[in-house]
mmCIF file of N, CA and C in Angstrom:
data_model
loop_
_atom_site.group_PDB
_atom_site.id
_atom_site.type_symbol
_atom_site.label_atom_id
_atom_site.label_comp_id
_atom_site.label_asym_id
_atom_site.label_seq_id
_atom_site.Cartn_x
_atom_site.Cartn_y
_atom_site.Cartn_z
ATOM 1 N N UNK Z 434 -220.387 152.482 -9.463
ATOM 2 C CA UNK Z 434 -220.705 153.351 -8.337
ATOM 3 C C UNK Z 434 -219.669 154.476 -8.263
ATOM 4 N N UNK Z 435 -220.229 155.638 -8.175
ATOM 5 C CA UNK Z 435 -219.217 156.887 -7.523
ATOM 6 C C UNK Z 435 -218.342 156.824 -6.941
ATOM 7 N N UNK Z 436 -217.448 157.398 -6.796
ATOM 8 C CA UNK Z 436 -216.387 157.181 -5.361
ATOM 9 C C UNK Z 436 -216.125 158.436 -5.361
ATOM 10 N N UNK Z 437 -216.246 159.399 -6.018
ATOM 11 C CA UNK Z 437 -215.527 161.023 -5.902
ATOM 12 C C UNK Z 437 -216.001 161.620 -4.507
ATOM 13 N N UNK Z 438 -215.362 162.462 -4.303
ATOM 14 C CA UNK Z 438 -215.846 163.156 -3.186
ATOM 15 C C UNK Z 438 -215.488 164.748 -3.445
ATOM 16 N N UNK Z 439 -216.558 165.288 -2.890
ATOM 17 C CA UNK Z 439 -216.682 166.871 -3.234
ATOM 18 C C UNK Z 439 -216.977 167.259 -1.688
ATOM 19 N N UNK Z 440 -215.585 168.334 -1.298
ATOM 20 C CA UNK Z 440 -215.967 169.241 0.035
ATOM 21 C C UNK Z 440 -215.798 170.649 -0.162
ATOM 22 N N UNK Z 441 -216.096 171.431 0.516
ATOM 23 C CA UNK Z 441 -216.224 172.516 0.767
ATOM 24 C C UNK Z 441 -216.152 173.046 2.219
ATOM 25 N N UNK Z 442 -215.436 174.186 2.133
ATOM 26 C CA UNK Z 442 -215.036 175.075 3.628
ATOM 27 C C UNK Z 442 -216.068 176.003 3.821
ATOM 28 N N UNK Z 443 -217.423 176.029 4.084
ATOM 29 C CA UNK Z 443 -217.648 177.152 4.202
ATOM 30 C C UNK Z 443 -217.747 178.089 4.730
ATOM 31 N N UNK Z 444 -216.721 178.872 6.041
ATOM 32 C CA UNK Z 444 -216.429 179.574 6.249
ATOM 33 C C UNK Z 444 -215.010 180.960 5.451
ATOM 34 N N UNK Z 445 -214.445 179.754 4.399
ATOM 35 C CA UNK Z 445 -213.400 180.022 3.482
ATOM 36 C C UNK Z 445 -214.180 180.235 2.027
ATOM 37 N N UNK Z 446 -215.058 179.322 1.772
ATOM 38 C CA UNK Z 446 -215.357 178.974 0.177
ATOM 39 C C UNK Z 446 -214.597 177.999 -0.465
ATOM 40 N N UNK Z 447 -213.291 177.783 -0.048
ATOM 41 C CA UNK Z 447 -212.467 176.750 -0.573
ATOM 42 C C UNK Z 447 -213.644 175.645 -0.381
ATOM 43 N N UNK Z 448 -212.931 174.780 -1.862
ATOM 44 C CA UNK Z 448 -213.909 173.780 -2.344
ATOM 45 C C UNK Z 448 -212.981 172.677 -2.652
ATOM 46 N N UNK Z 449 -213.035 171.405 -2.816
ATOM 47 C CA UNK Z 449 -212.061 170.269 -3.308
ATOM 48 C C UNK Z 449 -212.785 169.364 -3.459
ATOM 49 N N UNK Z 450 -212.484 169.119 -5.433
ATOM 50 C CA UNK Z 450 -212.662 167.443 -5.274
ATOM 51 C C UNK Z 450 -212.034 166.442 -5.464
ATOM 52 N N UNK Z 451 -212.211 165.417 -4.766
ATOM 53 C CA UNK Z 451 -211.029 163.947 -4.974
ATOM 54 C C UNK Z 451 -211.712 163.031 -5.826
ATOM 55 N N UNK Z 452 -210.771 162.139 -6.614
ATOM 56 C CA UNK Z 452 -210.728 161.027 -7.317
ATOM 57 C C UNK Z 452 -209.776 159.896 -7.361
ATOM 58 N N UNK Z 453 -209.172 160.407 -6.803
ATOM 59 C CA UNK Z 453 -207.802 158.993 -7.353
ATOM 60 C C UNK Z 453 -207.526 157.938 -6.683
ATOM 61 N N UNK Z 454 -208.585 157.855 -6.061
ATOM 62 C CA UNK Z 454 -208.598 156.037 -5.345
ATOM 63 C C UNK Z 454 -210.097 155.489 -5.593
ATOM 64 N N UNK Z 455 -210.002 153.804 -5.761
ATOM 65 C CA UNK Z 455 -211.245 153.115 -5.970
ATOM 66 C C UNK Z 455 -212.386 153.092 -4.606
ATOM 67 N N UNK Z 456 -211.530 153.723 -3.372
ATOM 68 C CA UNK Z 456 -212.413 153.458 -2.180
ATOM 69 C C UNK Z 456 -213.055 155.434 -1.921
ATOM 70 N N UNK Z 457 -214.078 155.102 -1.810
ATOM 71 C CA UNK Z 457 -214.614 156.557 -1.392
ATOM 72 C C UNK Z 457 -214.119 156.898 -0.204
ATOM 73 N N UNK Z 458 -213.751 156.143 1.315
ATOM 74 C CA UNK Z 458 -213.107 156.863 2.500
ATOM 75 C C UNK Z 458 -211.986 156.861 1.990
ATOM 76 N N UNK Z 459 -210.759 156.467 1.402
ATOM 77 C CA UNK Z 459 -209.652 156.756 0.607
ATOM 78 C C UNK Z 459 -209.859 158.197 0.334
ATOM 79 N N UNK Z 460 -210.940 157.989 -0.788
ATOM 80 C CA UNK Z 460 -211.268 159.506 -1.590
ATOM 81 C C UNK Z 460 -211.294 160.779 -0.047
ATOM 82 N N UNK Z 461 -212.296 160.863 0.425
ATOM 83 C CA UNK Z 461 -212.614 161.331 1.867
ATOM 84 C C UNK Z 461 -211.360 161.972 2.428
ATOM 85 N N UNK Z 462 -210.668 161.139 2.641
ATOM 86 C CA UNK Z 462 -209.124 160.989 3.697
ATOM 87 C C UNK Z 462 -208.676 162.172 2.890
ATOM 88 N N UNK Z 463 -208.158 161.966 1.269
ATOM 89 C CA UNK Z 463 -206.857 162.812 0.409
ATOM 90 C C UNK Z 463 -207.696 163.792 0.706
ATOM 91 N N UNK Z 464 -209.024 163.835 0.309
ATOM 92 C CA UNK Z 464 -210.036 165.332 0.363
ATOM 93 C C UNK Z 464 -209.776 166.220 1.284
ATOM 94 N N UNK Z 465 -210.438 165.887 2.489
ATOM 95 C CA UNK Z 465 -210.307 166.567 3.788
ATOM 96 C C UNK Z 465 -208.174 166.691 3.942
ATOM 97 N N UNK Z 466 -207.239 165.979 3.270
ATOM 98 C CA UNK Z 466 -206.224 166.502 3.585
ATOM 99 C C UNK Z 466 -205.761 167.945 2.883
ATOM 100 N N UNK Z 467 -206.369 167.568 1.312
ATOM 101 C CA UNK Z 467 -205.560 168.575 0.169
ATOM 102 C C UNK Z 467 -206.331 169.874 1.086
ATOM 103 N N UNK Z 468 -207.591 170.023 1.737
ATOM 104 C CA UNK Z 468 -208.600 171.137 2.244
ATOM 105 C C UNK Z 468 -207.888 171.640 3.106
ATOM 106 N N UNK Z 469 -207.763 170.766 4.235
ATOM 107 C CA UNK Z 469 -206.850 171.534 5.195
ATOM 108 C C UNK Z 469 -205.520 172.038 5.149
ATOM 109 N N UNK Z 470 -204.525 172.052 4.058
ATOM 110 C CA UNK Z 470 -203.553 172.321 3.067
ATOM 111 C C UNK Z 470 -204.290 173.185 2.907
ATOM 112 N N UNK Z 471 -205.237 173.757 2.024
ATOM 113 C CA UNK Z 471 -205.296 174.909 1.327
ATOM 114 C C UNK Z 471 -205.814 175.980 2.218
ATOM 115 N N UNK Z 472 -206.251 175.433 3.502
ATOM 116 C CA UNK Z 472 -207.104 176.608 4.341
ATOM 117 C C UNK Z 472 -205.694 177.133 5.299
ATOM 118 N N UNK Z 473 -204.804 175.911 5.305
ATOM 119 C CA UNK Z 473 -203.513 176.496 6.172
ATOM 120 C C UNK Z 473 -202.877 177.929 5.391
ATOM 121 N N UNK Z 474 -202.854 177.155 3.958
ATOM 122 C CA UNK Z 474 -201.828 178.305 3.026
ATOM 123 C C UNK Z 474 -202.529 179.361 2.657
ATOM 124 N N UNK Z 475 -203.728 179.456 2.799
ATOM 125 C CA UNK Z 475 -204.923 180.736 3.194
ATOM 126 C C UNK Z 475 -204.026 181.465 3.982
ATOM 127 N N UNK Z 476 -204.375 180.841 5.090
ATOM 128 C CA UNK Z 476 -204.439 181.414 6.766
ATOM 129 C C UNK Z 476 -202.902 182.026 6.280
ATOM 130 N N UNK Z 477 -202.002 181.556 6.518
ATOM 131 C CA UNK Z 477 -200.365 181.693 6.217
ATOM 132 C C UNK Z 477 -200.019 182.916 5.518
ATOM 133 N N UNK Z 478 -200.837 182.634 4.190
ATOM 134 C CA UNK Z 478 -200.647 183.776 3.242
ATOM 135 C C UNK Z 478 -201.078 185.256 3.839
ATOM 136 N N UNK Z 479 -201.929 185.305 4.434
ATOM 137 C CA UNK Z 479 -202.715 186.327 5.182
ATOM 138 C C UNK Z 479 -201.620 186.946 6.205
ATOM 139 N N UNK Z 480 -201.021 186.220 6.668
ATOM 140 C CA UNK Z 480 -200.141 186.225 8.135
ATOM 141 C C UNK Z 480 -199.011 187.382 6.922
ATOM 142 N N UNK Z 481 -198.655 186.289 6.666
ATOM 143 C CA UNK Z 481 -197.067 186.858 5.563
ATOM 144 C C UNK Z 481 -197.557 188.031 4.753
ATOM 145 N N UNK Z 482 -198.586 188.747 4.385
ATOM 146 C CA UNK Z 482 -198.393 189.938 3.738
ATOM 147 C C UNK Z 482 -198.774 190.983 4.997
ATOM 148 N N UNK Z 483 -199.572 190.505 6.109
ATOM 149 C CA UNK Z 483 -199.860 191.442 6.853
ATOM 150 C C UNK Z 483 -198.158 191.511 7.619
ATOM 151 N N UNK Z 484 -197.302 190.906 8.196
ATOM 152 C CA UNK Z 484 -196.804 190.963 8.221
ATOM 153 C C UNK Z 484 -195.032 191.751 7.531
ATOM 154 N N UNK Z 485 -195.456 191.294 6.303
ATOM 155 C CA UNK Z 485 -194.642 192.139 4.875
ATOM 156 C C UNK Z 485 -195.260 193.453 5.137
ATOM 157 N N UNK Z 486 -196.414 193.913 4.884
ATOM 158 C CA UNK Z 486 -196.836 195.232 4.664
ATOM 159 C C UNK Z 486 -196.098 196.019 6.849
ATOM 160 N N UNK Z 487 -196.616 195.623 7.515
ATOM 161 C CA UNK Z 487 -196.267 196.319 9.057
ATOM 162 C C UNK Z 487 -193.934 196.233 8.788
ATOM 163 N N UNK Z 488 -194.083 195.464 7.902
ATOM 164 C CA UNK Z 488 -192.155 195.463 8.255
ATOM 165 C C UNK Z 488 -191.859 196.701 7.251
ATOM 166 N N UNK Z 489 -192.329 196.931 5.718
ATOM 167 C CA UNK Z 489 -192.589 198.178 5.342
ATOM 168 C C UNK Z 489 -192.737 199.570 5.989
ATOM 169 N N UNK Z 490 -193.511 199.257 7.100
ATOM 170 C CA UNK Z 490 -193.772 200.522 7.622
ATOM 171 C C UNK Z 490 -192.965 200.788 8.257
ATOM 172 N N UNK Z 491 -192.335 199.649 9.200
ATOM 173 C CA UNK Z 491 -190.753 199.724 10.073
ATOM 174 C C UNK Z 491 -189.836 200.367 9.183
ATOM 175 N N UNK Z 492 -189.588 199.924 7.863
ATOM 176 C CA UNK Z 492 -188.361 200.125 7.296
ATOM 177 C C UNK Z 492 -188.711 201.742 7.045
ATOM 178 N N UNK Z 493 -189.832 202.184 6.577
ATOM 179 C CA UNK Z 493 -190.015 203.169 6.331
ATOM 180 C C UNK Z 493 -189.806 204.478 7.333
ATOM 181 N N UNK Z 494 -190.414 204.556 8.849
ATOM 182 C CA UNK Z 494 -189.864 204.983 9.504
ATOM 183 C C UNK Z 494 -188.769 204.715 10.336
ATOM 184 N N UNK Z 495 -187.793 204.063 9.693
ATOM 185 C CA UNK Z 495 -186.710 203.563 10.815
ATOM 186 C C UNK Z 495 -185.426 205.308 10.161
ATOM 187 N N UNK Z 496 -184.801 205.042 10.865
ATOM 188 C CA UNK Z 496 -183.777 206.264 10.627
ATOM 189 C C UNK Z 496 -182.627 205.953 9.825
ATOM 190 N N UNK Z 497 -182.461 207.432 8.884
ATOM 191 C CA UNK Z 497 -181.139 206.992 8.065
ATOM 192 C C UNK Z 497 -180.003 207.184 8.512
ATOM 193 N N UNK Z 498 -178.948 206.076 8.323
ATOM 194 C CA UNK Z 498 -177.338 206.074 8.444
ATOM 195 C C UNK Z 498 -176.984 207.460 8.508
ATOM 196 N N UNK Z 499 -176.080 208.027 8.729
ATOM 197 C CA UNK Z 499 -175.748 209.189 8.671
ATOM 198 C C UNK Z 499 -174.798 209.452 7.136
ATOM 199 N N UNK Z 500 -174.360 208.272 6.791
ATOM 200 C CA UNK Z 500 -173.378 208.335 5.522
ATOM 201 C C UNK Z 500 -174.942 208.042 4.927
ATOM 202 N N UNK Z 501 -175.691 207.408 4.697
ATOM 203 C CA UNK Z 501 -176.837 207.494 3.562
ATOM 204 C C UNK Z 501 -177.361 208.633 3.785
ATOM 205 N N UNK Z 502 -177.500 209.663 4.634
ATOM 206 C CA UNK Z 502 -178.594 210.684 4.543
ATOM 207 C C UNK Z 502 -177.667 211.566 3.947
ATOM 208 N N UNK Z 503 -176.368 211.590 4.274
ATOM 209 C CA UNK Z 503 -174.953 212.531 3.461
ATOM 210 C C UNK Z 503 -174.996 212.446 1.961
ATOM 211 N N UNK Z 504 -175.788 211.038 1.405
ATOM 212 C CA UNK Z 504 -175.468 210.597 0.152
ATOM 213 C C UNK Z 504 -176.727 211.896 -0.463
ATOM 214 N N UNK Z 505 -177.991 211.014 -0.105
ATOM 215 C CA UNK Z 505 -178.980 211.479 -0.513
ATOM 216 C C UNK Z 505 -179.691 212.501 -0.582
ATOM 217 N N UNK Z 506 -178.185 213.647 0.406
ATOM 218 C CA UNK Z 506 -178.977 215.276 0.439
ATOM 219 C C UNK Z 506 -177.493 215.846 -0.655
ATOM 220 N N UNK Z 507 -176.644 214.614 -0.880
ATOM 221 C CA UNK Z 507 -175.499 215.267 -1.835
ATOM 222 C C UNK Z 507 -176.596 214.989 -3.609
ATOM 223 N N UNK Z 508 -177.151 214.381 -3.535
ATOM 224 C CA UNK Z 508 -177.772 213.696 -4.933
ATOM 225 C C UNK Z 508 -178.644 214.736 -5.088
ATOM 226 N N UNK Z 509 -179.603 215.432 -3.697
ATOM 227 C CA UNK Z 509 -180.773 216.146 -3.884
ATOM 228 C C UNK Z 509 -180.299 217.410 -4.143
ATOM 229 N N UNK Z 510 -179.143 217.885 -3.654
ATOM 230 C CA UNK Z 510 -178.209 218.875 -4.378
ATOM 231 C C UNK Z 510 -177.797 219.134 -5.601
ATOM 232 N N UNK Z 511 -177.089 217.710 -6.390
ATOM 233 C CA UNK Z 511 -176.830 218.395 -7.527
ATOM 234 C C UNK Z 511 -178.331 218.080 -8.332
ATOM 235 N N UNK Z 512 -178.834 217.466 -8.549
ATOM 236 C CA UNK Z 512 -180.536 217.694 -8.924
ATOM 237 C C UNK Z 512 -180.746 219.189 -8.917
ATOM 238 N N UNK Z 513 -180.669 219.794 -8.107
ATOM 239 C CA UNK Z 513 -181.535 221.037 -7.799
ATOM 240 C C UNK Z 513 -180.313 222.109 -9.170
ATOM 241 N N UNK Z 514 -179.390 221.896 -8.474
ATOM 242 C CA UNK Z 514 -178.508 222.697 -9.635
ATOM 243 C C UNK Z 514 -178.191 222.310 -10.912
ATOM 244 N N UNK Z 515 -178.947 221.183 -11.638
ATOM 245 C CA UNK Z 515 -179.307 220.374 -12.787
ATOM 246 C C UNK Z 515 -180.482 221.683 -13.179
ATOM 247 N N UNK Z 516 -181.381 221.435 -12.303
ATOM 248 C CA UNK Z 516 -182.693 221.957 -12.463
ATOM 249 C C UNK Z 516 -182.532 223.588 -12.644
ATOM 250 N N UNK Z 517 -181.331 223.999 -11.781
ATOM 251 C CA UNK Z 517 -181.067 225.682 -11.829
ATOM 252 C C UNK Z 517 -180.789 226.295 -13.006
ATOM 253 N N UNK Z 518 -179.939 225.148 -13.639
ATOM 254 C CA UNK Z 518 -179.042 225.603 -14.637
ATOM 255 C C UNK Z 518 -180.017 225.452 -16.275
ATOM 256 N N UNK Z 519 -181.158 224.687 -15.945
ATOM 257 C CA UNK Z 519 -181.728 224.634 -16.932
ATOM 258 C C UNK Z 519 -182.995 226.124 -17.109
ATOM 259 N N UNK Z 520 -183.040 226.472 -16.492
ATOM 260 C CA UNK Z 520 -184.029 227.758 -15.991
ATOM 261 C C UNK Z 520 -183.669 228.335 -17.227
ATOM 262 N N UNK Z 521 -185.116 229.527 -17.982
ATOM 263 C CA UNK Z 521 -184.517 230.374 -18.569
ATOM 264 C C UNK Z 521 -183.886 231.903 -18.028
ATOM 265 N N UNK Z 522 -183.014 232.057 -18.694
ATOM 266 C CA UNK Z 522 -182.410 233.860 -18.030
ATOM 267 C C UNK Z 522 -182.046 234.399 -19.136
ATOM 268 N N UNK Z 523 -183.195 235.622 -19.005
ATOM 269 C CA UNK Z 523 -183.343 236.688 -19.995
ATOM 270 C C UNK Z 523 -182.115 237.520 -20.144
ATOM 271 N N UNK Z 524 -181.492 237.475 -21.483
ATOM 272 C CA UNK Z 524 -180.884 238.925 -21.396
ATOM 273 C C UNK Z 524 -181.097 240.313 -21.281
ATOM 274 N N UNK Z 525 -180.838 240.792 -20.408
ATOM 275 C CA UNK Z 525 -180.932 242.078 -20.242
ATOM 276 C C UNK Z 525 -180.812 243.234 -21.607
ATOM 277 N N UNK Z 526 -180.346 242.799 -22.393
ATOM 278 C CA UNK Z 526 -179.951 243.499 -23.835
ATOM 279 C C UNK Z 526 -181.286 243.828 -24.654
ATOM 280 N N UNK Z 527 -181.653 242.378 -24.531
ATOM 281 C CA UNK Z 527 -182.951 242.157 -24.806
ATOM 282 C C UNK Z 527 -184.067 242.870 -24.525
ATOM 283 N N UNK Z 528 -184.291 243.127 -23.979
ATOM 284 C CA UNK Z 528 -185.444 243.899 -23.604
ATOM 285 C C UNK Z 528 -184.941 245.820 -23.391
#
């Protein structure tokens, strides 16, 4: 006789099947546990990136240090005069 048991969430789609005991409510019991385990770490997972993504947006508009914004307009400086110095300039002879 069978003993497996096959469930399904269907409001999730999560699906599970059990085997590893000789009693089918045994089977039943681990089933319905490993399910509700996986619909928690669903739910959870959902929480934690919506969460991750809104703390992103914090960090993103939060304001810079005054020594980091000193850094990063000294860096965007010499960049620009990296970039100046590479320009071409015609000699005047030349032409």
């Amino acid at each position: 006789m069978a003993t497996g048991v096959y469930l399904k969430h269907l409001p999730t789609g999560i699906e599970v099947k059990c085997q590893q005991e000789r009693s089918q409510a045994m089977n039943r019991f681990l089933a319905r546990r490993i399910l509700t385990d996986k619909i928690e770490t669903k739910i959870e997972g959902k929480r934690s990136e919506e969460q991750q993504r809104i703390e992103k947006i914090r960090r993103q508009k939060r304001k810079r240090s005054k020594r980091a914004k000193e850094k990063m307009l000294e860096d965007k400086k010499k960049q620009s005069e990296k970039k100046k110095a590479r320009t071409y300039k015609p000699d005047s002879e030349n032409y």
